[in-house]
Coordinates of C-alpha atoms in Angstrom, one line a residue:
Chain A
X1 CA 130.9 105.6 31.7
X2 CA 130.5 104.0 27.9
X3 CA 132.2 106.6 26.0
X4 CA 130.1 104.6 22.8
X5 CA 127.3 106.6 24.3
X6 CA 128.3 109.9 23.5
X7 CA 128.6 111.7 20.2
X8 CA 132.6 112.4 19.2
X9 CA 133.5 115.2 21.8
X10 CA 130.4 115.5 23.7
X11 CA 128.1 117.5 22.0
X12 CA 125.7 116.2 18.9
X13 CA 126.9 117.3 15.5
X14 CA 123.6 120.0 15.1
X15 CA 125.0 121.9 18.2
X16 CA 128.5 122.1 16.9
X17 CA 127.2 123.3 13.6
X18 CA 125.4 125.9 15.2
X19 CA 129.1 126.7 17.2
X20 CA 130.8 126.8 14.1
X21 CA 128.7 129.3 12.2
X22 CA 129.4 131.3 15.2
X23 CA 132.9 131.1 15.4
X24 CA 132.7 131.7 11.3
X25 CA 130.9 134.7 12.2
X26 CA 133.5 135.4 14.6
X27 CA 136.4 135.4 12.7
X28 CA 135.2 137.7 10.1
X29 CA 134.3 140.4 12.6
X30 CA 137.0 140.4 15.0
X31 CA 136.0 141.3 18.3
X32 CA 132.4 141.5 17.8
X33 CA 130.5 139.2 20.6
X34 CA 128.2 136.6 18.7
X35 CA 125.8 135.6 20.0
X36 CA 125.0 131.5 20.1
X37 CA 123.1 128.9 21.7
X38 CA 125.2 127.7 24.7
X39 CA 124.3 124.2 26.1
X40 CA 124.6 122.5 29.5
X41 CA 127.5 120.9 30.3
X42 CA 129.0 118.8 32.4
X43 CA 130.8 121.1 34.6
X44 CA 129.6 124.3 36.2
X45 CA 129.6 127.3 34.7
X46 CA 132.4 129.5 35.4
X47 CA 134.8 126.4 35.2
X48 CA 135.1 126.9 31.3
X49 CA 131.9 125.6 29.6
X50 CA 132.2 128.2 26.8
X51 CA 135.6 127.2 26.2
X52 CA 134.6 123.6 25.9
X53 CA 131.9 123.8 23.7
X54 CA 134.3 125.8 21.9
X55 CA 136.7 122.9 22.0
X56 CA 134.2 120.5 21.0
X57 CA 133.3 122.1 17.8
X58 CA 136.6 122.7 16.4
X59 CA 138.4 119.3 17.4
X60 CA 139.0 116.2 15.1
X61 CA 140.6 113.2 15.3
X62 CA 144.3 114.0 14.9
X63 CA 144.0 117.0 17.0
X64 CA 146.2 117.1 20.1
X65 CA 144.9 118.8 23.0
X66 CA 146.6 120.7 25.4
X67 CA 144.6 122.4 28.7
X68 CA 145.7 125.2 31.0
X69 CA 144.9 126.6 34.4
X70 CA 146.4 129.8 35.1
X71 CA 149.1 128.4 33.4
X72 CA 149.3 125.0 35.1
X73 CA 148.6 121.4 33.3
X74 CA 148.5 120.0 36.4
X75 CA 145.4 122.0 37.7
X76 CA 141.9 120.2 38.6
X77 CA 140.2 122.2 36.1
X78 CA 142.8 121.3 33.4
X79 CA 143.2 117.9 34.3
X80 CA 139.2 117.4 34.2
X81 CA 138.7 119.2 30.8
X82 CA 141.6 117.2 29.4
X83 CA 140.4 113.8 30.6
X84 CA 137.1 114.9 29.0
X85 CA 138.2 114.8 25.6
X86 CA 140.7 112.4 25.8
X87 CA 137.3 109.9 27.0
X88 CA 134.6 111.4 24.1
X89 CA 136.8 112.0 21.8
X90 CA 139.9 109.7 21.8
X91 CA 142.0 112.3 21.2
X92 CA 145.9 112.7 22.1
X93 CA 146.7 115.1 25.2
X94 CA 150.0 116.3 25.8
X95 CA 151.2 119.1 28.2
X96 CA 153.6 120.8 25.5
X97 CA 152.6 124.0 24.1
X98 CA 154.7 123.3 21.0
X99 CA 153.0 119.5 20.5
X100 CA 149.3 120.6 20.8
X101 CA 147.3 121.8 17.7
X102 CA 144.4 123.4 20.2
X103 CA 145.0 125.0 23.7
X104 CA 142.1 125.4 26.2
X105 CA 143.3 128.0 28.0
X106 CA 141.9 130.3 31.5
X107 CA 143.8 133.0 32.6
X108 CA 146.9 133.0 30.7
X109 CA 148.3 132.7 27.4
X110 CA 151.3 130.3 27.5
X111 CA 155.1 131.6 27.4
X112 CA 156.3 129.8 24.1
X113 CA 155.5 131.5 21.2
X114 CA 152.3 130.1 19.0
X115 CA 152.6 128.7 15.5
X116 CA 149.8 129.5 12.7
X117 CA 148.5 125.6 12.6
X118 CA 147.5 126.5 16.5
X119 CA 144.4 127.5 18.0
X120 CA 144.0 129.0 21.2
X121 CA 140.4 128.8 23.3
X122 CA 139.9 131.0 26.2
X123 CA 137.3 130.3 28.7
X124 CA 135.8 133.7 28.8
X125 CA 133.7 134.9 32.5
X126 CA 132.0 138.1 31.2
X127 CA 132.4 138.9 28.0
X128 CA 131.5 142.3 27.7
X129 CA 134.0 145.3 28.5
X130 CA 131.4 147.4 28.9
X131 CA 129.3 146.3 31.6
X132 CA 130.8 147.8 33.9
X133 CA 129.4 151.5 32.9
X134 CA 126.3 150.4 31.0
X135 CA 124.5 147.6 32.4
X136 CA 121.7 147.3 29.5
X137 CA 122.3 145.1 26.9
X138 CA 120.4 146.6 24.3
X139 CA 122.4 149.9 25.3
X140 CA 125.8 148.3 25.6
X141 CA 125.2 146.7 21.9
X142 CA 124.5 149.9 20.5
X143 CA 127.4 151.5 21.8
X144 CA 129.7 148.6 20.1
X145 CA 127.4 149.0 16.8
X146 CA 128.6 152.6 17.0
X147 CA 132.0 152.4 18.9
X148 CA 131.2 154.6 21.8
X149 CA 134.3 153.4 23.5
X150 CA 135.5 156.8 25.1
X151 CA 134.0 156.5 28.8
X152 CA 136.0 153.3 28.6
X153 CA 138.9 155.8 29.1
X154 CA 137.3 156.9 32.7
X155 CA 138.2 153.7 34.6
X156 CA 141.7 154.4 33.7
X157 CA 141.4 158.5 34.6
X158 CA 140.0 156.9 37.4
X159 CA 143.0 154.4 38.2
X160 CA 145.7 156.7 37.6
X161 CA 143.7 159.5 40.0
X162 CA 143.8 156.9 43.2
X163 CA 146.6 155.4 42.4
X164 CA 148.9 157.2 40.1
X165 CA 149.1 154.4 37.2
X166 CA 146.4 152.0 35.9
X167 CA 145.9 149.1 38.4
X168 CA 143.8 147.4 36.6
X169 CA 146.0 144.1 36.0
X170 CA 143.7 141.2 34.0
X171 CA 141.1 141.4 31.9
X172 CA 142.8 144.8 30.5
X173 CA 140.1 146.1 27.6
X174 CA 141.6 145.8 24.2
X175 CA 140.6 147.3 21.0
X176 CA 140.7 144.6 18.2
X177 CA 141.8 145.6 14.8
X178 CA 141.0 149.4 15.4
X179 CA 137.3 148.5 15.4
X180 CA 135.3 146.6 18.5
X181 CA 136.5 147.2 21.7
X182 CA 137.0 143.4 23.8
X183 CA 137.5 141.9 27.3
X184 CA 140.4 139.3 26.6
X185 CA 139.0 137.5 29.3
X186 CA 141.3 137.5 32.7
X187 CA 144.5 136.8 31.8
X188 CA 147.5 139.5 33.3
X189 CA 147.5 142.1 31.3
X190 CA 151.3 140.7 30.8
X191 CA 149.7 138.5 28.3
X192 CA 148.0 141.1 26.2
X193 CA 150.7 142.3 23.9
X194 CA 150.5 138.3 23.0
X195 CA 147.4 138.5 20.9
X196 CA 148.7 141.2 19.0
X197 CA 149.8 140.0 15.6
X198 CA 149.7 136.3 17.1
X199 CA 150.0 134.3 14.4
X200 CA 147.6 131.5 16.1
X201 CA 144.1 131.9 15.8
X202 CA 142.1 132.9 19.3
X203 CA 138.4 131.8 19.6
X204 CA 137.1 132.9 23.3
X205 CA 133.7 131.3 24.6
X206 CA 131.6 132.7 27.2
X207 CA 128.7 129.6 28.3
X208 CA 126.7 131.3 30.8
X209 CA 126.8 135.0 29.2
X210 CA 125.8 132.9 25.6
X211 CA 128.8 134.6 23.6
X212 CA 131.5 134.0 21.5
X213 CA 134.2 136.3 19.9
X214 CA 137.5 135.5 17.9
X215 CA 140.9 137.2 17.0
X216 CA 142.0 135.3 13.7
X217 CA 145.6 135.7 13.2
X218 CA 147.8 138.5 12.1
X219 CA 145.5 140.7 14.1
X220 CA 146.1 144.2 15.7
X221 CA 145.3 143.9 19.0
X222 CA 146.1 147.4 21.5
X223 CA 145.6 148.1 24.9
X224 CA 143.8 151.1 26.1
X225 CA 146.1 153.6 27.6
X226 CA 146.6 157.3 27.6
X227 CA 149.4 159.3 25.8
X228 CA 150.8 160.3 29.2
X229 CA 150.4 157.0 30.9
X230 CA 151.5 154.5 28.4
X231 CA 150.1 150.6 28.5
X232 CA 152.8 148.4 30.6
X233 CA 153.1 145.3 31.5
X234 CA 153.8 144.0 35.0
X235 CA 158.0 143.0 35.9
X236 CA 159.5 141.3 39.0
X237 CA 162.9 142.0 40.5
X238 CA 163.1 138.5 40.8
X239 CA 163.9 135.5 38.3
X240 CA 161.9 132.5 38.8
X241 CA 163.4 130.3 41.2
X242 CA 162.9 126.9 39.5
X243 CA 164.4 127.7 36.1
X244 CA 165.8 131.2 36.5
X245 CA 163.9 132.9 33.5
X246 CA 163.1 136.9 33.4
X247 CA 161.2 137.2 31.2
X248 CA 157.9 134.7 32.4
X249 CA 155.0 135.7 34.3
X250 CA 155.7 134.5 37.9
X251 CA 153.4 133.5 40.3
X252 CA 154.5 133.7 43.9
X253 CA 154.2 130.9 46.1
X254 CA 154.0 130.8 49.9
X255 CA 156.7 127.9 51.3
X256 CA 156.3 127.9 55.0
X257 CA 154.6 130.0 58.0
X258 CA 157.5 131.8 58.2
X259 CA 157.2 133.7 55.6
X260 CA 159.1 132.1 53.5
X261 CA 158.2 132.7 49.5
X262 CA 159.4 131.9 46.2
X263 CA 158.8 133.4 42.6
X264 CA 158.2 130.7 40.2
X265 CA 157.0 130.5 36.8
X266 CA 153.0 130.0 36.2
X267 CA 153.4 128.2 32.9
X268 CA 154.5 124.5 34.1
X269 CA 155.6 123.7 30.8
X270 CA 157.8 126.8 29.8
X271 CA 159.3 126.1 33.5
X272 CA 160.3 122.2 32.7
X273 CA 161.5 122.8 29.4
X274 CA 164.0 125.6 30.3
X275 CA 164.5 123.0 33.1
X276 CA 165.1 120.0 31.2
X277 CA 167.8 122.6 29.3
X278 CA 166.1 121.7 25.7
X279 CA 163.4 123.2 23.5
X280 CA 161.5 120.9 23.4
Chain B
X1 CA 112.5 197.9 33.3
X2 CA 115.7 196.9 34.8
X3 CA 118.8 197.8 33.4
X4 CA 119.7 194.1 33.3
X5 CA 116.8 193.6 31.6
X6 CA 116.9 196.4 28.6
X7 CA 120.4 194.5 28.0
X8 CA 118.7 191.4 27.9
X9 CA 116.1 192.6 25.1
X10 CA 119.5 194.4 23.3
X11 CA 120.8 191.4 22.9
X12 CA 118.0 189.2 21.8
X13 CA 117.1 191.8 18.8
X14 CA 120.8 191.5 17.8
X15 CA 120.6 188.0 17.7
X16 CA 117.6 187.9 15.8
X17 CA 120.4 188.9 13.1
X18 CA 121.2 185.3 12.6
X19 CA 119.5 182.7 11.3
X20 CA 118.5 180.4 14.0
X21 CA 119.9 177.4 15.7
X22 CA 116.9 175.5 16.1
X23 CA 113.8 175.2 14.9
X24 CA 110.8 173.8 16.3
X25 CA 107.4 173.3 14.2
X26 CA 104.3 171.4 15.1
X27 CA 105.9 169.4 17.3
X28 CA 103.3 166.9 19.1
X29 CA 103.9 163.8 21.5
X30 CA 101.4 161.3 23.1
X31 CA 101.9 158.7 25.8
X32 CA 98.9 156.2 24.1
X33 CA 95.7 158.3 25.0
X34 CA 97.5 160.7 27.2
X35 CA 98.6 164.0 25.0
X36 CA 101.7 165.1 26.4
X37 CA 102.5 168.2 24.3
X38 CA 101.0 169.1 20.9
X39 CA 101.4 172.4 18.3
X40 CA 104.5 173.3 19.5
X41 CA 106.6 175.9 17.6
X42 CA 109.5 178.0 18.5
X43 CA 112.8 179.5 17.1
X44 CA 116.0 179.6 19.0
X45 CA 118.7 182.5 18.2
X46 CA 121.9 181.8 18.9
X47 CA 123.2 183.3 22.2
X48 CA 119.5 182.8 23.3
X49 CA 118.1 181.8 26.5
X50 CA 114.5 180.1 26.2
X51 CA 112.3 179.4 29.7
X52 CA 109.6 177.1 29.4
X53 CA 107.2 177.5 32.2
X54 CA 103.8 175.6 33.2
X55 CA 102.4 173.6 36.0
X56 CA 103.5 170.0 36.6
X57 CA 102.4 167.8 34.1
X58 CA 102.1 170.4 31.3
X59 CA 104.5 168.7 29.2
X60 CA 107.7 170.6 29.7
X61 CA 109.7 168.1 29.9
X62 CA 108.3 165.8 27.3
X63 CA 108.9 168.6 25.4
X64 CA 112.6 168.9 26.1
X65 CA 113.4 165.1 25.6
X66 CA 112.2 165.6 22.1
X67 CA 114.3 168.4 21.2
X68 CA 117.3 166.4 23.2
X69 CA 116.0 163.2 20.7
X70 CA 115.4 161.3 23.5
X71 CA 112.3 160.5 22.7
X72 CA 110.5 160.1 19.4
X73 CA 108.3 162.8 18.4
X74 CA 104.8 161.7 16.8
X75 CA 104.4 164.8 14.5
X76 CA 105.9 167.7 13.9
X77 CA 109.8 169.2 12.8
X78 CA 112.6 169.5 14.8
X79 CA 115.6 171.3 12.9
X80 CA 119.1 172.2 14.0
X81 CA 121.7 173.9 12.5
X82 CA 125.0 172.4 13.0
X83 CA 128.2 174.0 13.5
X84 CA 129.1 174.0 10.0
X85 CA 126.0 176.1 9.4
X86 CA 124.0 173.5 7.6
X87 CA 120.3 172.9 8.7
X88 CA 119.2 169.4 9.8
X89 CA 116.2 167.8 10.3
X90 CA 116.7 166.3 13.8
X91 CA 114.7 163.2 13.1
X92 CA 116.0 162.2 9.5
X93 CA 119.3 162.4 10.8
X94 CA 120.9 158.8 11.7
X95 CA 120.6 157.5 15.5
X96 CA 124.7 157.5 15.3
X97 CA 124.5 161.4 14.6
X98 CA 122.2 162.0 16.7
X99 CA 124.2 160.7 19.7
X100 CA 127.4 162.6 18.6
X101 CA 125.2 166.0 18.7
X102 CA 124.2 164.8 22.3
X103 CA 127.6 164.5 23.5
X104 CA 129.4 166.9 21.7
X105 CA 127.5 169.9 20.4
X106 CA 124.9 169.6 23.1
X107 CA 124.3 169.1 26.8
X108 CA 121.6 168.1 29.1
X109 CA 121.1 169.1 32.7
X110 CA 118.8 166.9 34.6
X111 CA 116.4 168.3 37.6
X112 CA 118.4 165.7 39.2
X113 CA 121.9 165.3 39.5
X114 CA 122.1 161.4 40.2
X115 CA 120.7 160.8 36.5
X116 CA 123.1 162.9 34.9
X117 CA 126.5 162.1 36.9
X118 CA 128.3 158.9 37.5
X119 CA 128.1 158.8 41.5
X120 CA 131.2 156.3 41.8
X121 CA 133.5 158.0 39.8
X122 CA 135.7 160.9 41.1
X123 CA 134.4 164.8 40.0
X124 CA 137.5 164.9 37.9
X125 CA 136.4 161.5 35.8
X126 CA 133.2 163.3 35.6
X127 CA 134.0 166.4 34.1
X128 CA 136.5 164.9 31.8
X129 CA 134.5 162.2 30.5
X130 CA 132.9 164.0 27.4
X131 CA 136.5 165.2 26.7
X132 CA 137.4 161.4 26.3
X133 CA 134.3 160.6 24.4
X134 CA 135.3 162.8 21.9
X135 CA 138.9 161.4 21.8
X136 CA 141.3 163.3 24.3
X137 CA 143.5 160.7 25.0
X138 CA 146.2 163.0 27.3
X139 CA 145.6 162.4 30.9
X140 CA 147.8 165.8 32.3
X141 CA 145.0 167.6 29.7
X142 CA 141.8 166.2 30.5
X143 CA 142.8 166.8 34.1
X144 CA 144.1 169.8 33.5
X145 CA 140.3 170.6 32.0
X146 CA 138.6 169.0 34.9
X147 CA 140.2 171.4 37.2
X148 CA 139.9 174.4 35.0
X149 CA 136.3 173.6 34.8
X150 CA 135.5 173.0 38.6
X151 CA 137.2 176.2 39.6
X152 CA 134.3 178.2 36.9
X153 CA 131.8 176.3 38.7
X154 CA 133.3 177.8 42.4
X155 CA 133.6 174.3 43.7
X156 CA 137.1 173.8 46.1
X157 CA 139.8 172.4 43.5
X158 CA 140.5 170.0 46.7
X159 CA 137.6 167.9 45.7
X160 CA 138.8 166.9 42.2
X161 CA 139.4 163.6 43.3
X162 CA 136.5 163.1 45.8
X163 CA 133.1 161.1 44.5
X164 CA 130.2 163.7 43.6
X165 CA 128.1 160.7 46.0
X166 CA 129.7 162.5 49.1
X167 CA 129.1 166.3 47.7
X168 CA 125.8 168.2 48.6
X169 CA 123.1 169.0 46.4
X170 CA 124.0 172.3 45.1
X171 CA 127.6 170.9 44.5
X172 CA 126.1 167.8 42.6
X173 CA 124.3 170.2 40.3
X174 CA 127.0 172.8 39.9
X175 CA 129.5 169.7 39.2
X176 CA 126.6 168.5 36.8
X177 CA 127.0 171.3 34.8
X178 CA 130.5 171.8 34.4
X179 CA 130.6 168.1 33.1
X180 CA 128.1 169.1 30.0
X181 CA 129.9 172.8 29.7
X182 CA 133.4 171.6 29.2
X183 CA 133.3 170.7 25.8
X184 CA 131.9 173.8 24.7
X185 CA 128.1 173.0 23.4
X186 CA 126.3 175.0 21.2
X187 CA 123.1 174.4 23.3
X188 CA 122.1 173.2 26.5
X189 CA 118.9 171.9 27.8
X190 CA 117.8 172.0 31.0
X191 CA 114.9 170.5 33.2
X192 CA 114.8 172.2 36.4
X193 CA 118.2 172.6 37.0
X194 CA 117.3 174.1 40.8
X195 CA 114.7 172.1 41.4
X196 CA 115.8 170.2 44.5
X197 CA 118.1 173.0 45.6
X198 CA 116.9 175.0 48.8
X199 CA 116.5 178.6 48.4
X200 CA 120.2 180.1 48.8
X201 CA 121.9 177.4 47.2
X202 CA 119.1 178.3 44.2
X203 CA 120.3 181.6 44.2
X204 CA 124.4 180.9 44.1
X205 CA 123.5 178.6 41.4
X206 CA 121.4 181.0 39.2
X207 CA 124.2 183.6 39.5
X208 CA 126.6 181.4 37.9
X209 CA 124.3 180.1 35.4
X210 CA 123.8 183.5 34.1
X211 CA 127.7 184.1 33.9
X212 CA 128.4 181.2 32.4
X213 CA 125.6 181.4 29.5
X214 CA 126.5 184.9 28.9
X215 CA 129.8 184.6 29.0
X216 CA 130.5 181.3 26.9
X217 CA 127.5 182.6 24.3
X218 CA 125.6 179.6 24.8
X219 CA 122.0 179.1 23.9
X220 CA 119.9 177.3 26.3
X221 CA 116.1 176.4 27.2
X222 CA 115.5 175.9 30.5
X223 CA 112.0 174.3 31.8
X224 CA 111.2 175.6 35.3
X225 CA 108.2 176.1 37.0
X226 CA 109.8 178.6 38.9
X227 CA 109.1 182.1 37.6
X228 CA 111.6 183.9 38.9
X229 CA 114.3 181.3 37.7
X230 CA 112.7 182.1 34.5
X231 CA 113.0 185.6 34.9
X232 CA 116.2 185.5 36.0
X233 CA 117.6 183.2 33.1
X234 CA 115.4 183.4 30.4
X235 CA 115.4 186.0 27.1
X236 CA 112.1 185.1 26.0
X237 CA 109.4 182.7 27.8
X238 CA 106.8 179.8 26.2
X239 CA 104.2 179.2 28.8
X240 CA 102.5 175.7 28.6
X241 CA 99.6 174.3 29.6
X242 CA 97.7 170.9 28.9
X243 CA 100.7 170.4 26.3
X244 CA 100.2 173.2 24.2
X245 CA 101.5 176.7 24.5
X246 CA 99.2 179.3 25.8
X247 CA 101.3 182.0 25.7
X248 CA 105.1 183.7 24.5
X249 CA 107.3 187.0 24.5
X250 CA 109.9 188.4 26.1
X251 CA 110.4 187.4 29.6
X252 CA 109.5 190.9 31.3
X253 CA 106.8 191.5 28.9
X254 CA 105.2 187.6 29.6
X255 CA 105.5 188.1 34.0
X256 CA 104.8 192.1 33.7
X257 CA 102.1 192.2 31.2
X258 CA 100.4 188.6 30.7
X259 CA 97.5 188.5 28.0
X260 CA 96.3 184.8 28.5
X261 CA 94.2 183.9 31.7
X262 CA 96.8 181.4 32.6
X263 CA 99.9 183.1 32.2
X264 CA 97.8 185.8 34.5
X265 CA 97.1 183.3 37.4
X266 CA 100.6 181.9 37.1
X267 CA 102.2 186.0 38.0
X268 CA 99.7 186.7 40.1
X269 CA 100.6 183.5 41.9
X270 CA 104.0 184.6 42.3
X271 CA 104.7 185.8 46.2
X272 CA 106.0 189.6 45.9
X273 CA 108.7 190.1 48.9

């Protein structure tokens, strides 16, 4: 491939325009699904093209481009999305949260804390929390428009009647800023008190469902729950294996047929760091 | 006339006491050529139980989805008075309003309980969804509620937890109308709430229909083409026909003494035991 062929990250400057007032639109209504004009690209759907267009739009030269999978650089769909920018647009990749300026993220927000010259991109599935009890659109729309979010509270009755505590563990509905109610696409719901007052800013893209939503920073962001049953996040007894921290999401790995298992971190580079013994 | 009955017309003259809690005047709806009610004009009291009665396709129902502001009315006035005791035009009020009455001040029983339930949710979720639509957000309450509220509608407190999918008909519709009763509306509508219920089942259900409205004061119309739920149920009858109402009165004065041809034909019709 020429990269000379291609516009400056992929898409033609008219589409990212078009992206942009979106994302605009986005940011001053947080939570609130815009709708926009998604295009093909090269990947398949559901392997991040809203997140990429996303990407595209907001990326410039000095940028320097980080991409997760589940928390792993090392993933094919990171790799692949990185190598994609690093070819149309020249940019710098790295693998270190605290060196990159924007973050393509699916399924996980990474361990280190974000600074407010960061910006976070979540490849967003299905975008809307409702769907799940309401599968018109034009009904769904109006109950955002008049924040009919109660029967959201039924899938947790629900949860804690079968199961005596919410199960549900990614993709946990927030409410954003008091106001629109939001799928923060399916990242543990470990991550969730992260976007809350994150001072990063958070632009999600949905491709195939034609959507995108934002959570600029400084931003109240609250998990459903009920008085009695309080929003928590998931813990391990154990400490990751490789770097010995407590307080990461771990991911638990199979070793053998023997059953032998370990617990290790799911974000690589939170993992080396402590590793390496610096902060990088 | 039956005891039950003279207690019946007692209280329907003291409610007329009050002013009323709606209002209905000139109401008129048509599907493009097909007119599905028109003229229509009634006053509900409150504590009052309204039966609408007519053949199929006599616009009953259209009749009730306009009051319920499901559907758009092409002329005519539909006015409700809040619980603040202001009086509102149904139809100049804004579509948010409009769907806070529906799930707060008001209820609607469907003829069929699948449209009006959530079959893969448990009764409990059921029965305390309106409570968290309106913001109960204390999970020991709303259950607390759900149970309260299936033990008033006899069904076995065992089945809280169960899906309404695997519960018969007559437990679909009973669980059907605890979910719209528990947060205490000011009026109820109801399409044929035994239609699809087999004769003793009917019965059971009626019984505790007429506790409950009496009891909780509720006001209610009820479209049935089943006279004898409407004479069971029902203060004061509208009879319709062709979308327009032939004749109305008190219930025992509309089945015992009917003035207009149809309303004759439709008692006459009725099979004495």
């Amino acid at each position: 491939m020429n990269p000379g062929q291609y516009n400056f990250a992929y898409l033609d400057e008219q589409t990212k325009r078009m992206i942009r007032r979106a994302l605009l639109k986005a940011v001053a209504i947080p939570g609130y699904q815009v709708p926009f004009g998604s295009r093909e690209m090269p990947l398949p759907y559901g392997w991040g093209t809203g997140g990429i267009q996303v990407t595209a739009s907001i990326i410039g030269k000095d940028d320097v481009l980080k991409v997760i999978d589940q928390g792993a650089d090392d993933t094919t769909n990171a790799i692949s999305i990185r190598r994609f920018f690093a070819r149309t647009a020249g940019v710098r990749t790295t693998e270190r949260t605290s060196q990159a300026t924007i973050i393509q993220t699916r399924h996980r927000v990474p361990e280190t804390p974000l600074r407010g010259d960061q910006i976070l991109v979540y490849q967003v599935p299905i975008p809307e929390p409702l769907r799940w009890l309401e599968p018109r659109e034009a009904e769904t729309r109006k109950m955002h428009a008049l924040a009919e979010y109660g029967a959201m509270h039924v899938r947790l009755y629900e949860d804690i009647t079968r199961y005596g505590r919410v199960v549900t563990a990614y993709d946990y509905p927030v409410r954003v800023e008091g106001r629109y109610l939001m799928r923060p696409s399916p990242i543990p719901k470990f991550d969730n008190p992260k976007l809350h007052m994150n001072p990063a800013l958070q632009l999600f893209g949905a491709g195939r469902e034609k959507r995108i939503y934002a959570v600029p920073p400084w931003t109240r962001v609250e998990s459903l729950d009920f008085e009695d049953h309080p929003f928590r996040v998931e813990s391990w007894e154990e400490r990751c294996a490789l770097c010995g921290s407590d307080k990461s999401f771990l991911d638990e790995v199979l070793t053998d047929d023997k059953g032998g298992r370990m617990f290790v971190c799911s974000d690589t580079d939170y993992c080396a760091a402590r590793r390496a013994g610096s902060a990088r | 006339m039956s005891e039950a009955a003279r207690l019946d017309c007692a209280d329907a003259v003291t409610a007329l006491a009050e002013p009323p809690l709606l209002e209905v005047e000139g109401l008129g709806k048509s599907f493009g050529a097909v007119l599905a009610c028109a003229g229509i004009s009634f006053s509900l009291w409150p504590g009052e139980v309204l039966g609408v009665v007519g053949e199929s396709g006599s616009g009953k129902t259209t009749l009730l989805n306009c009051l319920a502001g499901r559907l758009l009315p092409d002329e005519g006035l539909v006015r409700y008075r809040l619980a603040d005791g202001r009086m509102v035009d149904l139809f100049a009020l804004s579509e948010a309003e409009r769907r806070r009455l529906a799930r707060t001040e008001w209820g609607f029983v469907h003829q069929n309980p699948r449209d009006g339930l959530r079959l893969s949710v448990s009764a409990g979720g059921n029965i305390g969804e309106r409570l968290m639509l309106v913001g109960a957000r204390h999970y020991g309450n709303i259950r607390a509620a759900a149970r309260d509220w299936l033990d008033k509608v006899e069904i076995d407190l065992a089945r809280l937890d169960d899906r309404p999918a695997r519960f018969s008909g007559g437990m679909q519709q009973r669980l059907q109308i605890a979910r719209n009763l528990v947060s205490n509306p000011r009026l109820v509508l109801m399409d044929e709430p035994t239609g699809s219920l087999d004769v003793s089942v009917q019965a059971r259900l009626l019984d505790l229909l007429r506790g409950l409205v009496a009891g909780l004061g509720l006001s209610a119309v009820v479209v049935t083409h089943d006279l004898s739920v409407a004479r069971l149920l029902a203060h004061r009858l509208l009879v319709m026909r062709r979308g327009r109402v032939v004749e109305s009165g008190l219930t025992d004065r509309v089945l015992d003494d009917p003035q207009h041809p149809y309303t004759q034909l439709l008692a006459a019709s009725i099979l004495q035991a």
